[in-house]
Short mmCIF file of C-alpha atoms in Angstrom, two decimals:
data_model
loop_
_atom_site.label_atom_id
_atom_site.label_comp_id
_atom_site.label_asym_id
_atom_site.label_seq_id
_atom_site.Cartn_x
_atom_site.Cartn_y
_atom_site.Cartn_z
CA MET A 1 -71.12 -69.98 -126.45
CA SER A 2 -71.27 -69.15 -122.76
CA PHE A 3 -68.40 -67.71 -120.75
CA THR A 4 -67.90 -67.40 -117.03
CA PRO A 5 -65.82 -64.37 -115.99
CA SER A 6 -62.50 -65.62 -114.72
CA THR A 7 -58.98 -64.51 -113.97
CA ASN A 8 -58.06 -64.30 -117.65
CA MET A 9 -61.35 -63.84 -119.50
CA ASP A 10 -64.31 -61.46 -119.47
CA PRO A 11 -67.09 -61.67 -122.04
CA LEU A 12 -66.68 -58.94 -124.64
CA THR A 13 -69.25 -56.13 -124.60
CA PRO A 14 -69.10 -52.48 -125.70
CA LEU A 15 -70.97 -51.54 -122.51
CA ALA A 16 -67.65 -51.70 -120.69
CA PHE A 17 -66.40 -48.73 -122.75
CA LEU A 18 -68.76 -46.29 -121.06
CA ASN A 19 -67.93 -47.57 -117.59
CA HIS A 20 -64.23 -47.20 -118.38
CA SER A 21 -64.44 -43.66 -119.79
CA ALA A 22 -66.60 -42.53 -116.86
CA TRP A 23 -64.07 -44.00 -114.45
CA VAL A 24 -60.92 -42.64 -116.11
CA TYR A 25 -62.17 -39.32 -117.55
CA PRO A 26 -65.32 -38.46 -115.55
CA GLU A 27 -65.14 -34.70 -116.20
CA LYS A 28 -64.27 -34.90 -119.90
CA THR A 29 -67.01 -33.68 -122.24
CA ALA A 30 -68.76 -36.72 -123.66
CA VAL A 31 -71.72 -35.15 -125.47
CA VAL A 32 -72.55 -31.71 -126.83
CA HIS A 33 -76.13 -30.93 -127.82
CA GLY A 34 -76.77 -27.27 -128.52
CA HIS A 35 -75.92 -25.34 -125.35
CA ARG A 36 -75.99 -28.51 -123.30
CA ARG A 37 -72.80 -30.34 -122.34
CA ILE A 38 -72.68 -33.76 -120.69
CA ASN A 39 -69.47 -35.19 -119.26
CA TYR A 40 -68.67 -38.89 -119.09
CA ARG A 41 -69.72 -39.16 -115.46
CA GLU A 42 -73.13 -37.73 -116.35
CA LEU A 43 -73.51 -39.86 -119.49
CA HIS A 44 -72.74 -42.91 -117.37
CA GLN A 45 -75.28 -41.87 -114.73
CA ARG A 46 -78.00 -41.09 -117.27
CA SER A 47 -77.49 -44.35 -119.16
CA HIS A 48 -77.71 -46.37 -115.96
CA ARG A 49 -80.76 -44.38 -114.85
CA LEU A 50 -82.38 -45.22 -118.18
CA ALA A 51 -81.68 -48.90 -117.51
CA GLN A 52 -83.18 -48.64 -114.03
CA GLY A 53 -86.17 -46.71 -115.37
CA LEU A 54 -86.86 -49.31 -118.04
CA ARG A 55 -86.52 -52.05 -115.44
CA SER A 56 -89.12 -50.27 -113.30
CA ILE A 57 -91.68 -50.48 -116.13
CA GLY A 58 -91.09 -54.17 -116.73
CA VAL A 59 -88.18 -54.52 -119.16
CA GLU A 60 -86.32 -57.78 -118.56
CA PRO A 61 -83.37 -59.62 -120.15
CA GLY A 62 -84.21 -60.68 -123.68
CA ASP A 63 -86.89 -58.02 -124.18
CA ARG A 64 -86.80 -55.61 -127.10
CA VAL A 65 -86.89 -51.83 -126.65
CA ALA A 66 -87.51 -49.74 -129.78
CA ILE A 67 -86.42 -46.14 -130.23
CA LEU A 68 -87.47 -43.62 -132.87
CA CYS A 69 -85.26 -40.63 -132.31
CA TRP A 70 -82.88 -38.13 -133.89
CA ASN A 71 -79.15 -37.97 -133.10
CA ILE A 72 -79.63 -36.43 -129.66
CA PRO A 73 -78.46 -37.55 -126.17
CA PRO A 74 -81.32 -40.01 -125.44
CA MET A 75 -80.47 -41.93 -128.62
CA LEU A 76 -76.88 -42.34 -127.44
CA GLU A 77 -77.99 -43.19 -123.90
CA ALA A 78 -80.29 -45.90 -125.23
CA HIS A 79 -77.33 -47.62 -126.90
CA TYR A 80 -76.08 -48.30 -123.37
CA GLY A 81 -79.12 -48.21 -121.11
CA VAL A 82 -81.11 -50.83 -123.00
CA PRO A 83 -78.38 -53.50 -123.26
CA PHE A 84 -77.31 -52.83 -119.66
CA LEU A 85 -80.51 -54.78 -118.90
CA GLN A 86 -79.51 -57.52 -121.37
CA ALA A 87 -82.39 -56.30 -123.51
CA MET A 88 -82.07 -55.58 -127.25
CA LEU A 89 -82.16 -52.11 -128.76
CA VAL A 90 -84.27 -51.71 -131.90
CA ALA A 91 -83.29 -48.37 -133.46
CA ILE A 92 -85.89 -47.46 -136.09
CA ASN A 93 -85.23 -45.53 -139.29
CA THR A 94 -86.75 -42.06 -138.92
CA ARG A 95 -87.59 -41.98 -142.65
CA LEU A 96 -90.01 -44.91 -142.54
CA SER A 97 -93.76 -44.65 -142.91
CA ALA A 98 -96.18 -45.37 -140.07
CA GLU A 99 -97.01 -48.77 -141.58
CA GLU A 100 -93.34 -49.75 -141.81
CA ILE A 101 -92.71 -48.69 -138.22
CA LEU A 102 -95.76 -50.64 -137.09
CA TYR A 103 -94.43 -53.76 -138.82
CA ILE A 104 -91.08 -53.44 -137.02
CA LEU A 105 -92.74 -52.94 -133.64
CA GLU A 106 -94.89 -56.03 -134.19
CA HIS A 107 -92.18 -58.23 -135.71
CA SER A 108 -89.62 -57.39 -133.02
CA GLY A 109 -92.19 -57.75 -130.25
CA SER A 110 -90.91 -54.55 -128.67
CA LYS A 111 -92.17 -54.01 -125.13
CA VAL A 112 -91.32 -50.29 -125.05
CA LEU A 113 -91.12 -47.54 -127.67
CA ILE A 114 -88.98 -44.50 -126.86
CA VAL A 115 -89.94 -41.74 -129.30
CA ASP A 116 -89.12 -38.09 -129.94
CA THR A 117 -92.34 -36.06 -129.85
CA GLU A 118 -91.64 -34.64 -133.31
CA LEU A 119 -91.31 -38.12 -134.81
CA ALA A 120 -94.28 -39.32 -132.79
CA GLN A 121 -96.49 -37.31 -135.15
CA ILE A 122 -95.86 -40.04 -137.75
CA LEU A 123 -97.54 -42.60 -135.51
CA ALA A 124 -100.51 -40.53 -134.37
CA PRO A 125 -102.82 -41.72 -137.21
CA ILE A 126 -102.22 -45.39 -136.32
CA GLU A 127 -102.11 -45.07 -132.53
CA GLY A 128 -105.11 -47.36 -132.20
CA ARG A 129 -103.28 -50.13 -134.08
CA LEU A 130 -100.10 -50.06 -132.00
CA PRO A 131 -99.42 -53.25 -130.01
CA LYS A 132 -101.82 -53.29 -127.07
CA ASP A 133 -99.22 -53.74 -124.34
CA LEU A 134 -96.64 -51.36 -125.86
CA LYS A 135 -95.39 -48.81 -123.32
CA ILE A 136 -94.51 -45.43 -124.83
CA VAL A 137 -91.82 -43.10 -123.48
CA THR A 138 -91.75 -39.64 -125.10
CA ILE A 139 -88.70 -37.41 -125.50
CA VAL A 140 -89.17 -33.64 -125.50
CA ASP A 141 -85.97 -32.09 -126.88
CA ASP A 142 -85.31 -29.03 -124.73
CA GLN A 143 -82.89 -27.65 -127.33
CA LEU A 144 -85.82 -26.87 -129.65
CA GLU A 145 -87.43 -23.44 -129.38
CA SER A 146 -90.92 -24.94 -129.59
CA PRO A 147 -90.79 -28.72 -129.11
CA PRO A 148 -94.05 -30.38 -130.14
CA ALA A 149 -96.21 -31.95 -127.48
CA SER A 150 -96.93 -35.66 -127.44
CA PRO A 151 -99.69 -36.48 -129.96
CA PHE A 152 -100.72 -39.70 -128.22
CA LYS A 153 -104.13 -40.01 -126.61
CA GLN A 154 -103.07 -42.98 -124.49
CA GLU A 155 -101.03 -42.64 -121.33
CA THR A 156 -97.32 -42.16 -121.95
CA LEU A 157 -94.21 -41.66 -119.83
CA ASP A 158 -91.86 -38.68 -120.12
CA TYR A 159 -88.22 -39.66 -120.75
CA GLU A 160 -86.67 -37.16 -118.34
CA GLU A 161 -89.24 -37.96 -115.65
CA LEU A 162 -88.49 -41.66 -116.07
CA LEU A 163 -84.79 -40.99 -115.49
CA ALA A 164 -85.41 -38.63 -112.58
CA ALA A 165 -87.54 -41.20 -110.75
CA ALA A 166 -85.13 -44.07 -111.40
CA SER A 167 -82.59 -45.49 -108.98
CA GLU A 168 -79.10 -43.96 -109.06
CA GLU A 169 -77.57 -47.41 -108.56
CA PRO A 170 -75.50 -48.47 -111.60
CA VAL A 171 -76.65 -51.67 -113.26
CA PRO A 172 -73.85 -54.27 -113.11
CA ILE A 173 -72.77 -55.67 -116.46
CA LYS A 174 -73.98 -59.27 -116.38
CA ILE A 175 -73.25 -60.41 -119.92
CA GLU A 176 -72.40 -64.05 -119.34
CA ASP A 177 -72.67 -64.91 -123.04
CA GLU A 178 -70.95 -62.45 -125.37
CA THR A 179 -72.76 -63.94 -128.37
CA LEU A 180 -76.16 -62.80 -127.07
CA PRO A 181 -77.90 -60.10 -129.14
CA LEU A 182 -77.15 -56.50 -128.26
CA SER A 183 -79.44 -54.95 -130.86
CA ILE A 184 -81.67 -55.62 -133.84
CA ASN A 185 -81.30 -53.42 -136.92
CA TYR A 186 -83.95 -53.67 -139.61
CA THR A 187 -82.94 -53.60 -143.26
CA SER A 188 -84.59 -51.20 -145.68
CA GLY A 189 -86.89 -53.91 -147.06
CA THR A 190 -86.29 -52.99 -150.72
CA THR A 191 -86.96 -56.57 -151.81
CA GLY A 192 -89.74 -57.43 -149.38
CA ARG A 193 -90.41 -57.02 -145.69
CA PRO A 194 -87.55 -55.59 -143.60
CA LYS A 195 -85.42 -58.22 -141.89
CA GLY A 196 -84.14 -57.83 -138.33
CA VAL A 197 -80.34 -58.09 -138.31
CA MET A 198 -79.02 -59.21 -134.92
CA TYR A 199 -75.77 -57.74 -133.57
CA THR A 200 -74.02 -59.44 -130.65
CA HIS A 201 -72.08 -57.98 -127.73
CA ARG A 202 -68.94 -59.66 -129.04
CA GLY A 203 -69.39 -58.43 -132.60
CA ALA A 204 -70.15 -54.88 -131.53
CA ALA A 205 -67.14 -54.75 -129.21
CA LEU A 206 -64.70 -56.10 -131.78
CA ASN A 207 -65.98 -53.81 -134.51
CA ALA A 208 -65.77 -50.82 -132.20
CA PHE A 209 -62.18 -51.80 -131.36
CA GLY A 210 -61.36 -51.75 -135.08
CA THR A 211 -62.75 -48.29 -135.79
CA PRO A 212 -59.88 -46.23 -134.30
CA ILE A 213 -57.45 -48.15 -136.51
CA TYR A 214 -59.04 -47.34 -139.86
CA CYS A 215 -60.66 -44.05 -138.83
CA GLY A 216 -57.94 -42.57 -136.64
CA ILE A 217 -60.13 -41.39 -133.76
CA ASN A 218 -58.53 -40.88 -130.35
CA ARG A 219 -59.19 -39.11 -127.05
CA SER A 220 -58.79 -35.66 -128.61
CA SER A 221 -61.20 -36.38 -131.47
CA ILE A 222 -64.49 -34.51 -131.85
CA TYR A 223 -67.05 -36.64 -133.71
CA LEU A 224 -70.04 -35.00 -135.43
CA TRP A 225 -73.19 -37.11 -135.77
CA THR A 226 -74.07 -36.57 -139.43
CA LEU A 227 -74.66 -40.33 -139.77
CA PRO A 228 -78.00 -41.47 -138.30
CA MET A 229 -77.52 -43.64 -135.21
CA PHE A 230 -80.38 -45.81 -136.45
CA HIS A 231 -78.21 -46.87 -139.39
CA CYS A 232 -76.30 -50.01 -138.30
CA ASN A 233 -76.19 -48.50 -134.80
CA GLY A 234 -74.30 -45.60 -136.32
CA TRP A 235 -71.64 -47.98 -137.70
CA LEU A 236 -70.87 -48.70 -134.01
CA PHE A 237 -69.55 -45.16 -133.47
CA PRO A 238 -71.72 -44.77 -130.33
CA TYR A 239 -69.34 -47.35 -128.88
CA SER A 240 -66.04 -46.56 -130.63
CA VAL A 241 -66.14 -42.83 -129.86
CA THR A 242 -66.83 -43.68 -126.22
CA LEU A 243 -64.14 -46.38 -126.30
CA VAL A 244 -61.44 -43.76 -126.89
CA SER A 245 -63.16 -41.20 -124.62
CA ALA A 246 -63.69 -38.77 -127.50
CA THR A 247 -66.56 -36.28 -127.74
CA HIS A 248 -69.93 -36.83 -129.46
CA ILE A 249 -71.44 -33.75 -131.13
CA CYS A 250 -75.17 -34.23 -131.64
CA LEU A 251 -76.86 -33.08 -134.83
CA ARG A 252 -80.61 -33.40 -134.82
CA LYS A 253 -80.89 -33.13 -138.59
CA PHE A 254 -78.31 -32.80 -141.35
CA VAL A 255 -78.12 -29.15 -142.41
CA PRO A 256 -74.88 -28.12 -144.20
CA GLU A 257 -74.83 -24.68 -142.58
CA LYS A 258 -75.05 -26.30 -139.14
CA VAL A 259 -72.19 -28.65 -140.05
CA PHE A 260 -69.93 -25.69 -140.86
CA ASP A 261 -71.01 -23.93 -137.66
CA LEU A 262 -70.20 -26.94 -135.48
CA VAL A 263 -66.88 -27.66 -137.19
CA GLY A 264 -65.81 -24.13 -136.33
CA GLN A 265 -67.39 -23.86 -132.88
CA GLU A 266 -66.59 -27.31 -131.52
CA GLY A 267 -63.45 -28.22 -133.47
CA VAL A 268 -65.01 -31.23 -135.19
CA THR A 269 -62.39 -33.65 -136.51
CA HIS A 270 -64.46 -36.55 -137.88
CA PHE A 271 -67.84 -37.33 -139.37
CA CYS A 272 -69.46 -40.07 -141.46
CA GLY A 273 -72.16 -40.38 -144.08
CA ALA A 274 -73.22 -41.23 -147.59
CA PRO A 275 -71.86 -39.30 -150.60
CA THR A 276 -75.02 -37.16 -150.42
CA VAL A 277 -73.75 -35.75 -147.11
CA LEU A 278 -70.45 -34.75 -148.70
CA LEU A 279 -72.32 -33.38 -151.70
CA GLY A 280 -74.48 -31.22 -149.46
CA VAL A 281 -71.43 -29.88 -147.63
CA THR A 282 -69.41 -29.14 -150.78
CA GLN A 283 -72.33 -27.52 -152.62
CA TYR A 284 -73.00 -25.28 -149.63
CA SER A 285 -69.31 -24.33 -149.64
CA GLU A 286 -69.46 -23.43 -153.33
CA GLN A 287 -72.56 -21.30 -152.77
CA THR A 288 -71.27 -19.44 -149.71
CA GLY A 289 -67.49 -19.54 -150.01
CA ARG A 290 -67.19 -21.05 -146.52
CA ARG A 291 -64.31 -23.41 -145.81
CA PHE A 292 -63.47 -25.58 -142.81
CA PRO A 293 -60.96 -23.81 -140.54
CA HIS A 294 -58.98 -27.01 -140.05
CA PRO A 295 -58.66 -30.47 -141.70
CA VAL A 296 -61.61 -32.82 -141.14
CA HIS A 297 -61.73 -36.56 -141.84
CA ALA A 298 -64.88 -38.04 -143.39
CA ASN A 299 -65.79 -41.70 -143.75
CA VAL A 300 -68.13 -42.23 -146.68
CA ALA A 301 -70.10 -45.33 -147.64
CA GLY A 302 -73.22 -46.31 -149.54
CA ALA A 303 -71.80 -45.50 -152.98
CA PRO A 304 -68.33 -44.71 -154.36
CA PRO A 305 -67.54 -40.98 -154.19
CA SER A 306 -67.01 -39.49 -157.65
CA PRO A 307 -63.70 -37.89 -158.71
CA THR A 308 -65.49 -34.53 -158.84
CA LEU A 309 -66.79 -34.93 -155.28
CA LEU A 310 -63.40 -35.99 -153.94
CA ALA A 311 -61.77 -32.96 -155.54
CA ALA A 312 -64.42 -30.68 -154.03
CA CYS A 313 -63.86 -32.22 -150.58
CA ASP A 314 -60.12 -31.73 -150.84
CA LYS A 315 -60.67 -28.09 -151.74
CA ILE A 316 -62.49 -27.29 -148.49
CA GLY A 317 -60.30 -29.38 -146.19
CA ILE A 318 -61.99 -32.80 -146.04
CA SER A 319 -59.94 -35.98 -146.35
CA VAL A 320 -62.17 -38.85 -147.43
CA ALA A 321 -61.96 -42.56 -146.64
CA HIS A 322 -64.25 -44.80 -148.67
CA LEU A 323 -65.82 -47.68 -146.73
CA TYR A 324 -67.98 -50.60 -147.83
CA GLY A 325 -70.29 -52.85 -145.86
CA LEU A 326 -73.88 -53.78 -145.12
CA THR A 327 -76.29 -53.82 -142.22
CA GLU A 328 -75.42 -57.51 -141.93
CA THR A 329 -71.74 -56.68 -141.33
CA TYR A 330 -72.24 -54.07 -138.58
CA GLY A 331 -71.67 -51.42 -141.24
CA PRO A 332 -68.13 -51.11 -142.67
CA HIS A 333 -66.34 -54.32 -143.64
CA THR A 334 -63.68 -52.82 -145.90
CA TYR A 335 -61.95 -49.48 -146.24
CA CYS A 336 -59.84 -47.93 -148.95
CA ALA A 337 -56.35 -47.91 -147.44
CA MET A 338 -54.57 -45.09 -149.21
CA GLU A 339 -50.98 -45.69 -150.29
CA PRO A 340 -48.55 -42.72 -150.05
CA GLU A 341 -47.59 -43.04 -153.71
CA TRP A 342 -51.19 -42.36 -154.76
CA LEU A 343 -50.54 -38.69 -154.01
CA ASP A 344 -48.20 -38.66 -157.02
CA HIS A 345 -50.97 -39.79 -159.39
CA PRO A 346 -53.00 -37.32 -161.46
CA GLU A 347 -56.16 -36.16 -159.69
CA GLU A 348 -58.62 -38.26 -161.72
CA GLU A 349 -56.51 -41.40 -161.46
CA ARG A 350 -56.12 -40.91 -157.71
CA ALA A 351 -59.87 -40.46 -157.36
CA ILE A 352 -60.50 -43.78 -159.10
CA LEU A 353 -58.19 -45.51 -156.62
CA LEU A 354 -59.83 -43.77 -153.66
CA ALA A 355 -63.28 -44.87 -154.83
CA ARG A 356 -62.40 -48.57 -154.62
CA GLN A 357 -63.90 -50.65 -151.84
CA GLY A 358 -60.41 -51.38 -150.57
CA VAL A 359 -59.31 -54.04 -148.11
CA PRO A 360 -60.92 -55.67 -145.05
CA THR A 361 -60.70 -53.85 -141.75
CA THR A 362 -58.43 -55.40 -139.14
CA ASN A 363 -61.39 -57.03 -137.40
CA ALA A 364 -62.90 -58.35 -140.66
CA LEU A 365 -60.17 -60.28 -142.41
CA ASN A 366 -62.34 -62.76 -144.31
CA ILE A 367 -63.74 -61.57 -147.63
CA ARG A 368 -64.04 -63.20 -151.04
CA VAL A 369 -65.45 -62.46 -154.47
CA VAL A 370 -66.82 -65.73 -155.85
CA ASP A 371 -68.60 -67.19 -158.85
CA GLU A 372 -71.79 -69.25 -158.67
CA GLN A 373 -69.80 -72.36 -157.70
CA MET A 374 -68.12 -70.53 -154.78
CA ASN A 375 -64.80 -70.36 -156.62
CA ASP A 376 -62.74 -67.20 -156.18
CA VAL A 377 -62.75 -64.93 -159.21
CA GLU A 378 -59.48 -64.06 -160.88
CA LYS A 379 -57.79 -60.97 -159.48
CA ASN A 380 -57.72 -59.19 -162.79
CA GLY A 381 -60.21 -56.38 -162.22
CA LYS A 382 -62.50 -57.89 -164.85
CA GLN A 383 -64.18 -61.12 -163.72
CA MET A 384 -67.28 -60.29 -161.71
CA GLY A 385 -68.56 -62.25 -158.73
CA GLU A 386 -70.50 -61.96 -155.49
CA VAL A 387 -68.94 -60.47 -152.37
CA CYS A 388 -68.99 -62.94 -149.47
CA MET A 389 -67.82 -62.30 -145.91
CA ARG A 390 -67.18 -64.28 -142.75
CA GLY A 391 -65.95 -63.48 -139.26
CA ASN A 392 -66.40 -61.28 -136.23
CA ASN A 393 -68.34 -58.55 -137.97
CA VAL A 394 -70.99 -60.71 -139.60
CA MET A 395 -74.43 -60.66 -137.98
CA ALA A 396 -75.68 -63.46 -135.74
CA GLY A 397 -78.61 -63.91 -138.12
CA TYR A 398 -82.03 -62.52 -138.94
CA TYR A 399 -84.40 -62.20 -135.99
CA ASN A 400 -87.11 -64.88 -136.06
CA ASP A 401 -86.22 -65.81 -139.64
CA PRO A 402 -84.15 -69.03 -139.72
CA GLU A 403 -84.91 -69.64 -143.39
CA ALA A 404 -83.52 -66.28 -144.51
CA THR A 405 -80.53 -66.76 -142.19
CA ALA A 406 -79.72 -70.17 -143.67
CA HIS A 407 -79.96 -68.77 -147.19
CA ALA A 408 -77.66 -65.85 -146.38
CA PHE A 409 -75.11 -68.15 -144.68
CA ARG A 410 -75.03 -70.91 -147.31
CA GLY A 411 -71.63 -72.49 -147.78
CA GLY A 412 -70.37 -71.09 -144.48
CA TRP A 413 -70.14 -67.52 -145.80
CA PHE A 414 -72.44 -64.52 -145.67
CA HIS A 415 -73.67 -63.78 -149.18
CA SER A 416 -74.00 -60.02 -149.63
CA GLY A 417 -75.79 -60.06 -152.98
CA ASP A 418 -73.35 -57.35 -154.14
CA LEU A 419 -71.29 -57.80 -157.30
CA ALA A 420 -67.64 -56.83 -157.55
CA VAL A 421 -64.32 -57.48 -159.26
CA TRP A 422 -60.99 -58.08 -157.52
CA HIS A 423 -58.01 -55.98 -158.60
#
């Protein structure tokens, strides 16, 4: 579907969020990384310089730009700079092997790879097998005491030098079709080769709009990046945190001690992650006796948090919201909306309620649990069926895989492959 900007309609895109925050709150702190602080004016400038720099080395609309990077400023900047050119961001899982990364680079047809020099060590043994025309841009994190040098033998470009040499002119947002891909996120490939899940400008914008509603972030929020940005584009938090002009706190790697330090030093209010993140935080608290100095909200997904874990979180000042979703649904599709009366339940009973997948987010109203004939299961908490979704937060499809897309979308619904009951 193609739109022409008019008096009463602009194509939806999350790129507008950065332009807006830089315009309205230019001096507000946007990003904190170690001793480095970047305000929204600077984040806007750096993201546009990245776009101009990529354009200068041949990136055009429709191209793919891959990034292998920790949760540091360049990773956030790439979420804007790449799609400013109408190119697609391919954020690669930092835990993958060299062979898996090579497959993604080849399958996506990425023209450029932006890579942290520490993570680049993974690719050094297969450098000779990388796509012949792949341009490599290396990031040297100046917050490290001894950042590793680039291991590549071939000619590479330095990220900061690319930005410094780029034009200062902002790149106009020219998204004429809001259903065009913004990014490609590759699945884990547990049942075969990873599939490239395409997110659109429209889907990303609408999902980012929904986040403040179920998560409660606002302009005074301080968001800590415990969730990898490569995972479903960080559940769209690179866009939703910027949407409300909140502050991003970078965390290169998850270390519980560092989490406690940043919560105290920076006043962190929100973070996300799998139950293993909460487990790491609570176990560290038990070992050291440290507590958070103020309440912190955590969104958890990937597996239901146990009653024991929820009790441990409550003890140190973490309120937990359980989310459920997939890569194919831009991350969270449902959240456990807590009812006030649940506080009156015994601890174990309340924990069982809090561990449920919950209800659809406001931007994802269509969800069913169906049997093999696509009939809804009974809402008795017993009959099991497959979770199916439809709507604004379902992927556009799998990149270059129409057969897998058709199978996933059979019957007009996205089939998650997950089993559930309906209470």
